Short mmCIF file of C-alpha atoms and ligand atoms in Angstrom, two decimals:
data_model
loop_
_atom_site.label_atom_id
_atom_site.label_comp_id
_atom_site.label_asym_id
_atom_site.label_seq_id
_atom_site.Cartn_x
_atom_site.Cartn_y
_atom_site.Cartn_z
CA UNK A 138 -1.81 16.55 13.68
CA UNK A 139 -0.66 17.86 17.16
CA UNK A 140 -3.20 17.15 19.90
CA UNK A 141 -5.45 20.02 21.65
CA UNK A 142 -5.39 20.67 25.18
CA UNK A 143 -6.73 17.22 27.59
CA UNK A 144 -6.87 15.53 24.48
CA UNK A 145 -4.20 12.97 25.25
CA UNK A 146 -5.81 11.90 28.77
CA UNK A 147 -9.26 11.85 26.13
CA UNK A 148 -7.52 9.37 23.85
CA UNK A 149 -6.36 7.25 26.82
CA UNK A 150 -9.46 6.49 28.56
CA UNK A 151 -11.07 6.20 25.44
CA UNK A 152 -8.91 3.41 24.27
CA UNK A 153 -8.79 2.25 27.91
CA UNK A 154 -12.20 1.84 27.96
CA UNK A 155 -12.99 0.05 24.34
CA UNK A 156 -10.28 -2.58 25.58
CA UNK A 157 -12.06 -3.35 28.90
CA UNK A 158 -14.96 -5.94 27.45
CA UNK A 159 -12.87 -5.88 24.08
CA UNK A 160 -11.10 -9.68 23.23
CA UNK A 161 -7.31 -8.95 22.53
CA UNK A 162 -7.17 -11.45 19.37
CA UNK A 163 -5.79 -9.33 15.79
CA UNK A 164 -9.27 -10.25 14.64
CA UNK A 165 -10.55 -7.89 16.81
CA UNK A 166 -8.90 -4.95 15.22
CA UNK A 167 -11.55 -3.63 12.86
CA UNK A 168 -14.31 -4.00 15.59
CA UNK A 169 -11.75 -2.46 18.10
CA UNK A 170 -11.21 0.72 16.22
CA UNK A 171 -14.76 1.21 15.12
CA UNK A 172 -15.60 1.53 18.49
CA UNK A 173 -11.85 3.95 19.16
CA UNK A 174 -12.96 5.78 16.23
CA UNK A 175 -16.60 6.32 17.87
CA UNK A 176 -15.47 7.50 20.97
CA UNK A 177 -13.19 9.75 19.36
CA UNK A 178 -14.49 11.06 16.23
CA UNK A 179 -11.29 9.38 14.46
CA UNK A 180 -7.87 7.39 14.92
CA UNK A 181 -4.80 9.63 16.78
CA UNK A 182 -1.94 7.98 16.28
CA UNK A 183 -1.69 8.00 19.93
CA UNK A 184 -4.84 5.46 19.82
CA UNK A 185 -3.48 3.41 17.11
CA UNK A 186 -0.50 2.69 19.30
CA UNK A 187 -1.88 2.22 22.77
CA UNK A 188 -4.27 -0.54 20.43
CA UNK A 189 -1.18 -2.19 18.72
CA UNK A 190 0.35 -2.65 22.13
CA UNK A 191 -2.51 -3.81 23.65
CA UNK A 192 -2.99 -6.43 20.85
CA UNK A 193 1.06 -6.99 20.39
CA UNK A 194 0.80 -6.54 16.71
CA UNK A 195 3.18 -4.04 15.21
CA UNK A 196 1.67 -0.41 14.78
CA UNK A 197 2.27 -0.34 11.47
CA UNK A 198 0.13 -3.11 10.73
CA UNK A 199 -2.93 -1.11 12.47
CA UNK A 200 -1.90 1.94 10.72
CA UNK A 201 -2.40 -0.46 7.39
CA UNK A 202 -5.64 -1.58 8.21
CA UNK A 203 -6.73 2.11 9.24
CA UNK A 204 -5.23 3.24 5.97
CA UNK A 205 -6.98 0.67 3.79
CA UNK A 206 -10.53 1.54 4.85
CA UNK A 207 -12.21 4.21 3.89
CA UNK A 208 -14.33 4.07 6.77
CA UNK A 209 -11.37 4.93 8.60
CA UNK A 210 -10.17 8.83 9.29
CA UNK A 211 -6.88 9.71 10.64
CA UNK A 212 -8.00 13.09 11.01
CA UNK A 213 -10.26 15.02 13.91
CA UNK A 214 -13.71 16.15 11.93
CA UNK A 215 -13.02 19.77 11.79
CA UNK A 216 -15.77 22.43 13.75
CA UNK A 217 -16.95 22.35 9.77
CA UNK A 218 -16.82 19.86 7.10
CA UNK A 219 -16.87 20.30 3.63
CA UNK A 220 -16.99 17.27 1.50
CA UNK A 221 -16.55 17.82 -2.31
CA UNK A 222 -18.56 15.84 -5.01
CA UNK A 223 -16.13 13.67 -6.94
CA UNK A 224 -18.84 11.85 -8.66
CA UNK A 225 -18.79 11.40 -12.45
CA UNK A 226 -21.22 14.46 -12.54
CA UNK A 227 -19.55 16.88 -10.48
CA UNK A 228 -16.29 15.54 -11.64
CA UNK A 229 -17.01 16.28 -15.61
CA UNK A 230 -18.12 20.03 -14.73
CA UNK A 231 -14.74 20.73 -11.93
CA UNK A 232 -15.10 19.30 -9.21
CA UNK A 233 -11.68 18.96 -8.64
CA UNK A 234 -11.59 22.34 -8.97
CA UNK A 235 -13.66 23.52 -5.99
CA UNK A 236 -11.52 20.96 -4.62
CA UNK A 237 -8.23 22.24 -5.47
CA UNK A 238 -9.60 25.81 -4.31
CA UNK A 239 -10.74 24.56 -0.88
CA UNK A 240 -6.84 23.32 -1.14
CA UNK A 241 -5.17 26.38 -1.50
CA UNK A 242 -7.81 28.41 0.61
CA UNK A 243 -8.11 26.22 3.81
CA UNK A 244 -3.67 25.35 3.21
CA UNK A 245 -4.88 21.88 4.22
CA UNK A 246 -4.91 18.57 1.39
CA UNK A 247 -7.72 16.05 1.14
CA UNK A 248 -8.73 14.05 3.93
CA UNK A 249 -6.99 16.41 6.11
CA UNK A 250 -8.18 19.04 8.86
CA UNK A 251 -6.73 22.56 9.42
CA UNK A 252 -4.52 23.21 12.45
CA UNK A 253 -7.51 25.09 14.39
CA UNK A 254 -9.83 22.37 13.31
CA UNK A 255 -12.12 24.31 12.19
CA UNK A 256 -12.60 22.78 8.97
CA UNK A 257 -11.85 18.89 7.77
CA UNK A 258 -11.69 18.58 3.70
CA UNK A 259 -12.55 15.22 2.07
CA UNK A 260 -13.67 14.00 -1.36
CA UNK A 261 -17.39 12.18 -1.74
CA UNK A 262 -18.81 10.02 -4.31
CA UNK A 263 -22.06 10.85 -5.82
CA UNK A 264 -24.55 13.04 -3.38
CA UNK A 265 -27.27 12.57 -5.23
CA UNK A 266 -27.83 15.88 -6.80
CA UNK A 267 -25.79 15.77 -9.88
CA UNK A 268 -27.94 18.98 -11.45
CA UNK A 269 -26.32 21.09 -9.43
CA UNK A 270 -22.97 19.83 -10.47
CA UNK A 271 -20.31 20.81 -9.38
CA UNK A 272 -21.99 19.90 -5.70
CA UNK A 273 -20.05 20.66 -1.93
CA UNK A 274 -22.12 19.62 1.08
CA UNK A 275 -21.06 21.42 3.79
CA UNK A 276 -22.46 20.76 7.53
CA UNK A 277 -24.82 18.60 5.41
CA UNK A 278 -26.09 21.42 3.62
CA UNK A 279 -26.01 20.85 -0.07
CA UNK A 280 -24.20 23.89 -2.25
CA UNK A 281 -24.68 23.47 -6.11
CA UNK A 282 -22.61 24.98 -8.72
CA UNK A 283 -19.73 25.68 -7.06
CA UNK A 284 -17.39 27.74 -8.51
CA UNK A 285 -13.87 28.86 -7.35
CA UNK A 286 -15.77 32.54 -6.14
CA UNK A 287 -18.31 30.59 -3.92
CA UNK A 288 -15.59 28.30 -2.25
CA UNK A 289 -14.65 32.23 -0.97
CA UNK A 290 -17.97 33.26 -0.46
CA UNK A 291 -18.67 29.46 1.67
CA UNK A 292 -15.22 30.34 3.44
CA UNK A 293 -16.50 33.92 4.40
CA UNK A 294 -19.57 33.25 5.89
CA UNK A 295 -17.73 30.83 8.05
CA UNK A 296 -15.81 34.07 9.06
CA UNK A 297 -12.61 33.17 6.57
CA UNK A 298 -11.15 36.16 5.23
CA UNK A 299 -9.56 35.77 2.00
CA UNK A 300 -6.49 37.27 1.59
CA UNK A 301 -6.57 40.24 -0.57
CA UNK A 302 -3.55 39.82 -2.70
CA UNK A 303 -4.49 36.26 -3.33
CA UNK A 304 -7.90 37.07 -4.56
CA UNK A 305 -6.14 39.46 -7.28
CA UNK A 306 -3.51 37.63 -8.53
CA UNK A 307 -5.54 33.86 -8.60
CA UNK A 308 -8.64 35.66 -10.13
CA UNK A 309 -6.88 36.59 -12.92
CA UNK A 310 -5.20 33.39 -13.22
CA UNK A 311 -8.46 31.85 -13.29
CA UNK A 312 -9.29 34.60 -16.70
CA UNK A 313 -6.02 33.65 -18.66
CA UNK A 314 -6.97 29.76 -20.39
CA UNK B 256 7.63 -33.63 7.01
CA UNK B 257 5.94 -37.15 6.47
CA UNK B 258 6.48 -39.42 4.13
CA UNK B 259 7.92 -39.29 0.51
CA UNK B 260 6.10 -39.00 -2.79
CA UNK B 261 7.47 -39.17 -6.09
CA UNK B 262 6.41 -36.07 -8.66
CA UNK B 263 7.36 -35.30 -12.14
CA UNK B 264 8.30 -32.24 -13.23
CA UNK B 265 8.66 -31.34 -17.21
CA UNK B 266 8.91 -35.41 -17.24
CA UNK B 267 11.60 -36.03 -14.51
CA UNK B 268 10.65 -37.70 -11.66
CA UNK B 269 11.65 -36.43 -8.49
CA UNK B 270 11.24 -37.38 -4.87
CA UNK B 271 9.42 -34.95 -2.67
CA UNK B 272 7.84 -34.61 0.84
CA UNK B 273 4.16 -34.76 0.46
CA UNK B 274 2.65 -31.28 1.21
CA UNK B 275 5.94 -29.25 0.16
CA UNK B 276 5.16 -26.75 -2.24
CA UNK B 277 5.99 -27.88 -6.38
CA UNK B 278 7.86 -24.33 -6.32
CA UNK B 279 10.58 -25.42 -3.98
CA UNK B 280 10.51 -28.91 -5.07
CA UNK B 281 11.42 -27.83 -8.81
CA UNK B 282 14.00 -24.77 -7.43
CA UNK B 283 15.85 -27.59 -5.43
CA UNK B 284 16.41 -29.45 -8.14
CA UNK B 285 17.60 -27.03 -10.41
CA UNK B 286 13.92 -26.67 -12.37
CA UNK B 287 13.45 -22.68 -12.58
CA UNK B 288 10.61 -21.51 -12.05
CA UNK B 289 9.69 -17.47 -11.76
CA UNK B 290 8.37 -16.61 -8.54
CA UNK B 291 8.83 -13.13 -6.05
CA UNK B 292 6.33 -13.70 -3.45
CA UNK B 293 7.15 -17.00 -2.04
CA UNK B 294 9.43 -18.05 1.02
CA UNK B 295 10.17 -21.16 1.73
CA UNK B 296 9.93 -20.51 5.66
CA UNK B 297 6.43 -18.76 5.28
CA UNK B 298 3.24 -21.24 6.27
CA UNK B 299 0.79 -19.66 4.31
CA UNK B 300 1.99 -18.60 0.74
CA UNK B 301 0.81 -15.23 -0.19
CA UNK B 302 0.42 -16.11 -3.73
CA UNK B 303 0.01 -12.93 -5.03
CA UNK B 304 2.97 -12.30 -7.67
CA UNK B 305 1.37 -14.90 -10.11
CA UNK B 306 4.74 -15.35 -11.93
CA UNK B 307 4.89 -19.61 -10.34
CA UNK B 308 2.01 -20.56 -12.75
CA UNK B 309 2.39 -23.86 -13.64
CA UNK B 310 0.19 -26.76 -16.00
CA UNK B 311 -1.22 -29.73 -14.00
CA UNK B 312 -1.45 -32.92 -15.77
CA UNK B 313 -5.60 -33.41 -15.76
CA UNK B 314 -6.43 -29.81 -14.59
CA UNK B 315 -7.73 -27.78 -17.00
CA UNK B 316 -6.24 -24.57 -15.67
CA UNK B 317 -2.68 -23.52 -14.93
CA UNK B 318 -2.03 -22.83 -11.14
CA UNK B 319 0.46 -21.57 -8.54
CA UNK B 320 3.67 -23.73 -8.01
CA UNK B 321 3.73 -22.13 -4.50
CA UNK B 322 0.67 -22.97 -3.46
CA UNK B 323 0.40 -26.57 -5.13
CA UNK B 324 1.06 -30.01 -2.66
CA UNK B 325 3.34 -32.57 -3.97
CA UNK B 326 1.22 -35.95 -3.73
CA UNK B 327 2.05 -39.33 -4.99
CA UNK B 328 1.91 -39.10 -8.90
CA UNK B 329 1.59 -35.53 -9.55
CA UNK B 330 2.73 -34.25 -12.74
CA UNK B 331 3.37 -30.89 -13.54
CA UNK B 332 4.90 -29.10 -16.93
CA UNK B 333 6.07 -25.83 -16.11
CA UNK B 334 5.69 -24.38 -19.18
CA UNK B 335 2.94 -24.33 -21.63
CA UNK B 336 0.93 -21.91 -23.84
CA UNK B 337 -1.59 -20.39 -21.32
CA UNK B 338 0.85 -20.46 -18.51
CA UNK B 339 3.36 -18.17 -20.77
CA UNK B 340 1.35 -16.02 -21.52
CA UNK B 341 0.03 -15.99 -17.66
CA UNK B 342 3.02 -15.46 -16.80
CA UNK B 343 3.77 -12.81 -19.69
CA UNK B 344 0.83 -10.52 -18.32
CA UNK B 345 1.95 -11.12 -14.69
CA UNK B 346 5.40 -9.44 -15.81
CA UNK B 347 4.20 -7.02 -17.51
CA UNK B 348 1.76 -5.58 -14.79
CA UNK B 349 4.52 -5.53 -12.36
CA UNK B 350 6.84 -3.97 -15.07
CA UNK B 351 4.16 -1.29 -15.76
CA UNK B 352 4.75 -0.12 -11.64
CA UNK B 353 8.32 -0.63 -11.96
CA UNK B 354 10.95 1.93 -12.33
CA UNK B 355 13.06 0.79 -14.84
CA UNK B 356 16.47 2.12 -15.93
CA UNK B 357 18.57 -1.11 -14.68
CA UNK B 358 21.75 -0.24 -15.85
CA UNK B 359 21.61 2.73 -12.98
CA UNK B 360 19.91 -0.04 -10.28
CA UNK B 361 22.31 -1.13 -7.94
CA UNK B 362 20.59 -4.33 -8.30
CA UNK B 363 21.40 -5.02 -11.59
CA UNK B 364 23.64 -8.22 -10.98
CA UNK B 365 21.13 -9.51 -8.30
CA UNK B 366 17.31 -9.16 -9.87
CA UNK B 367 14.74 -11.38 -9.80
CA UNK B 368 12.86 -9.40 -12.67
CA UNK B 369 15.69 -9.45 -14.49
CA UNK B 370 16.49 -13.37 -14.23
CA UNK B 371 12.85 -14.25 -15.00
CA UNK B 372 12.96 -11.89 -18.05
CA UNK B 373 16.45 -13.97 -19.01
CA UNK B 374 15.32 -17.22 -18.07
CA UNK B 375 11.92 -16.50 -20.00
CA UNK B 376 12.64 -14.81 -22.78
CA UNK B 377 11.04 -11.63 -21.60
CA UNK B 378 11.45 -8.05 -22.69
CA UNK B 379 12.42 -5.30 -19.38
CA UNK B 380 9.84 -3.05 -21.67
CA UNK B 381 6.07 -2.43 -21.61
CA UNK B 382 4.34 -3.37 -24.67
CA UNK B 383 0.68 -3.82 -24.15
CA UNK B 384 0.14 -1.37 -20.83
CA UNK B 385 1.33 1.94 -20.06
CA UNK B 386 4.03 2.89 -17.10
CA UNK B 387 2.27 4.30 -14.34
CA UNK B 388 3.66 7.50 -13.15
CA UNK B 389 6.27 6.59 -10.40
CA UNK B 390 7.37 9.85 -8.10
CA UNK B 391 11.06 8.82 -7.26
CA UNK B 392 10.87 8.34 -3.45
CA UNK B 393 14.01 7.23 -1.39
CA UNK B 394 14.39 6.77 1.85
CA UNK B 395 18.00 6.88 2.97
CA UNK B 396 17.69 7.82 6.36
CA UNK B 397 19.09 4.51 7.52
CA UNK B 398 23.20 4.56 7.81
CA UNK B 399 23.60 1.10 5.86
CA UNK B 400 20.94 1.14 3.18
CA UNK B 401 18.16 2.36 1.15
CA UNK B 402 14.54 2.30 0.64
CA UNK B 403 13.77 2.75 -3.52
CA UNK B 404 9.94 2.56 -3.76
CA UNK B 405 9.77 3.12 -7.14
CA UNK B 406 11.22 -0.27 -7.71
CA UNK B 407 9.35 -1.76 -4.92
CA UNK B 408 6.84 -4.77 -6.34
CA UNK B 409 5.08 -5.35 -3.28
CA UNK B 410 5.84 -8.77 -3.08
CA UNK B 411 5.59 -8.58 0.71
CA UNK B 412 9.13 -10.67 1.74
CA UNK B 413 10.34 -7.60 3.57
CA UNK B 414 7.45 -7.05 5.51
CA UNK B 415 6.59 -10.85 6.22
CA UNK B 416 10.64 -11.17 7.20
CA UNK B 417 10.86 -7.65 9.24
CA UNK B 418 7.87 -8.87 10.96
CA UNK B 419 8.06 -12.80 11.36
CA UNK B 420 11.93 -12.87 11.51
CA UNK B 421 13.71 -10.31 12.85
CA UNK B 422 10.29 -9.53 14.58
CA UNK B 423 10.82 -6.33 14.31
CA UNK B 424 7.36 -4.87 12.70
CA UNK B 425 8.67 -1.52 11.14
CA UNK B 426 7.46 -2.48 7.93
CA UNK B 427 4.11 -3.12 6.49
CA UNK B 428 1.18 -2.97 3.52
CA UNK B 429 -0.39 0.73 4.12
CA UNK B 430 -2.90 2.35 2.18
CA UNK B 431 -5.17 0.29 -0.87
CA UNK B 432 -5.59 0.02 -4.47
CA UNK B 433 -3.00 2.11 -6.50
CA UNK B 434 -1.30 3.74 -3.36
CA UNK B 435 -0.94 0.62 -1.70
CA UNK B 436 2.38 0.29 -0.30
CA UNK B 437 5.11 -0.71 2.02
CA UNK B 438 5.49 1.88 4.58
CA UNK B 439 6.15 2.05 8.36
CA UNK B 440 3.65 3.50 11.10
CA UNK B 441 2.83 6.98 9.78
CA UNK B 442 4.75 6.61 6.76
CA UNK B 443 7.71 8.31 8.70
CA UNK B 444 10.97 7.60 7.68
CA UNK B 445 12.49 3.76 8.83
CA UNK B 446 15.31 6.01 10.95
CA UNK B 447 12.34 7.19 12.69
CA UNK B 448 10.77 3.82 12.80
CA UNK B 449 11.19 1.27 15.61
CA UNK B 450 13.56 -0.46 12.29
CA UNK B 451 17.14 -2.33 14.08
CA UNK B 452 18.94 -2.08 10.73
CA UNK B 453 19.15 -5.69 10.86
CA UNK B 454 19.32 -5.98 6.92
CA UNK B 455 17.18 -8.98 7.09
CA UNK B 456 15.07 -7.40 4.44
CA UNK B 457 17.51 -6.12 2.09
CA UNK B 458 18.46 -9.97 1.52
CA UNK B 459 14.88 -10.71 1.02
CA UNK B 460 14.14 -8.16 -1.77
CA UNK B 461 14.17 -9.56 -4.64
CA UNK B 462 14.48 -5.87 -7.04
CA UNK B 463 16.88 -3.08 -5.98
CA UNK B 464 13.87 -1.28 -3.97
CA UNK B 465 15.82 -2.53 -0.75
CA UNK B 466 19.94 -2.17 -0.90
CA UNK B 467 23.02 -1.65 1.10
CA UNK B 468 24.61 1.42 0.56
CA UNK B 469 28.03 -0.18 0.46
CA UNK B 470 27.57 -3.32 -1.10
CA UNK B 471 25.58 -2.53 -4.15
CA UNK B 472 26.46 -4.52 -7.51
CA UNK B 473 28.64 -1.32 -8.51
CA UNK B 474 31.26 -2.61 -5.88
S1 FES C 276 -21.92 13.38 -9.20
FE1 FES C 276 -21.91 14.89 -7.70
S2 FES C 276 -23.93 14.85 -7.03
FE2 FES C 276 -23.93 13.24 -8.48
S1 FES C 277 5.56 -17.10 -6.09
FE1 FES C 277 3.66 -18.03 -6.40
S2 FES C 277 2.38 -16.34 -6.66
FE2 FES C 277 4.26 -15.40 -6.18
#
């Protein structure tokens, strides 16, 4: 993900300034990039590098430890963010679906953010609404059934258009079994 | 090392430091013993292949060679029911993630898997679990050798060598569960990587995930 304009002096102090009272030990790491990812909203790779050297632990190894967390995003939270229901629920009813449509819609994968940032994509355990399976919450707003049509209609009233042609040809995709 | 002990292993006795590992007690003196995960210059063994399983003379359990202290008196068989078949599912689950096809590995003459299969009486085939789908993923961006993760076991050697050794730190564990792996920073390719093409961790791997382009077993 390139970085937006003053973002790089951003990411600097930021790190800068979670070092200053921060102990240097590799213990430290998980603590230490909480508090990056706070300031930040999430882990550049600039950050996890100014961290490794300022630890002396090889950046791959903080790149592990942000990859083996959840808790963890490598991504800027996009202007909007739409997390889709993977829950057994949502999951049985498509799910991966709405998923796979907010894939090809948005151009972007999970856990990923487009190139405007406007929107971030991830995948969510249960929400708690199962009924309404297959669920999206975007912006914390809770959208039940969710079919491939309303992943357009969500996109539009964010001010997507969908592409004409595309709607054609994938609609009657979605007909043919 | 301190003073010396004397251990039996499969009813030989043997003299040992106290402390060393049984794994490199038995290899020394000619005892196999399957293992992947273990160097002899690393501290703190990772013990996470669970091939070195070994039966303890008044332990009810088998346990690791590689992490077990030689002490005055110890006795150890190194086979036995439970720890075959241990050792059998051990095997298998790191067969399952495995791409096979070893006649095409340039590996073939140099394999750990395949000496513990010999040595063990193993089959190189899955019969209880499934193969898990393995995309084909090589990194050849480096001029002398290759990166095969399909046949990678994530033993670790490579990344406890490229970072401990040659002090390098290209290489490490990224990602959890079924996409854990060994990657670099970013997952870009080692070329990219701050990797010296020392070749320190081609001699560690003990499959054909790491090889020299020139020097596989075909030449
Ligand atoms: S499974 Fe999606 S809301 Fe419960
Ligand atoms: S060698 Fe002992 S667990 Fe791998």
């Amino acid at each position: 993900m390139s970085l937006i304009e003053g973002e790089e002096e951003l990411i600097r102090n930021g790190v800068a300034e979670a070092l200053l009272d921060h102990d240097r030990a590799r213990e430290s790491l998980i603590p230490l990039l909480l508090k990056v990812q706070g300031k930040l909203g999430y882990l550049p790779a600039l950050a996890m590098e100014l961290i490794a050297e300022a630890l002396q632990i090889p950046a791959v190894d903080v790149y592990g430890l942000a990859t083996f967390y959840n808790r963890f995003r490598l991504n800027p939270p996009g202007k909007h963010q739409i997390q889709v229901c993977m829950g057994t629920a949502c999951y049985m009813v498509g799910g991966d679906i709405a998923l796979d449509c907010f894939e090809r819609r948005l151009e972007i994968g999970e856990d990923e953010t487009t190139p405007d940032r406007e929107f971030s994509l991830e995948r969510v355990a249960c929400v708690g609404c199962c009924t309404m399976a297959p669920v999206v919450v975007v912006d914390e707003l809770v959208e039940g059934h969710v079919t491939p049509t309303r992943v357009d209609g969500i996109l539009l009233s964010f001010g997507r258009e969908i592409p004409k042609s595309a709607e054609k040809t994938e609609q009657e995709g979605e007909n043919s079994p | 090392m301190s003073k010396k002990v004397t251990i039996t292993i499969d009813g030989r006795e043997i003299e040992a430091h106290e402390g060393e590992k049984v794994l490199w007690v038995a290899l020394d003196n000619s005892i196999f013993i399957p293992n992947l995960c273990a160097l002899k210059e690393k501290e703190h063994p990772s013990g996470s292949c669970r091939l070195c399983y070994v039966q303890v003379e008044g332990r009810p359990e088998p346990v690791t060679a590689c992490t077990l202290a030689a002490k005055e008196g110890l006795s150890v068989q190194t086979r036995s029911p439970q720890v075959d078949r241990l050792v059998k599912s051990a095997f298998e689950l790191l067969l399952s993630n495995h791409r096979l096809g070893c006649g095409r590995c340039p590996r073939r003459k140099s394999c750990a898997l395949l000496k513990i299969a010999r040595e063990r009486g193993l089959k190189m085939r899955l019969s209880r679990l499934s193969a898990l789908e393995l995309d084909v993923e090589i990194d050849e961006s480096p001029e002398t050798f290759a990166f095969d993760r399909s046949r990678c076991l994530l033993c670790g050697r490579c990344v406890w060598i490229c970072q401990e050794v040659a002090r390098v730190g290209a290489l490490g564990f990224t990602n959890r569960g079924i996409t854990r792996r060994v990657g670099t920073f970013r997952e870009v390719s080692l070329a990219q990587s701050p990797c010296t093409e020392c070749g320190l961790c081609v001699e560690a791997c003990p499959s054909g995930a790491l090889y020299f382009k020139e020097k596989s077993d075909d030449k």
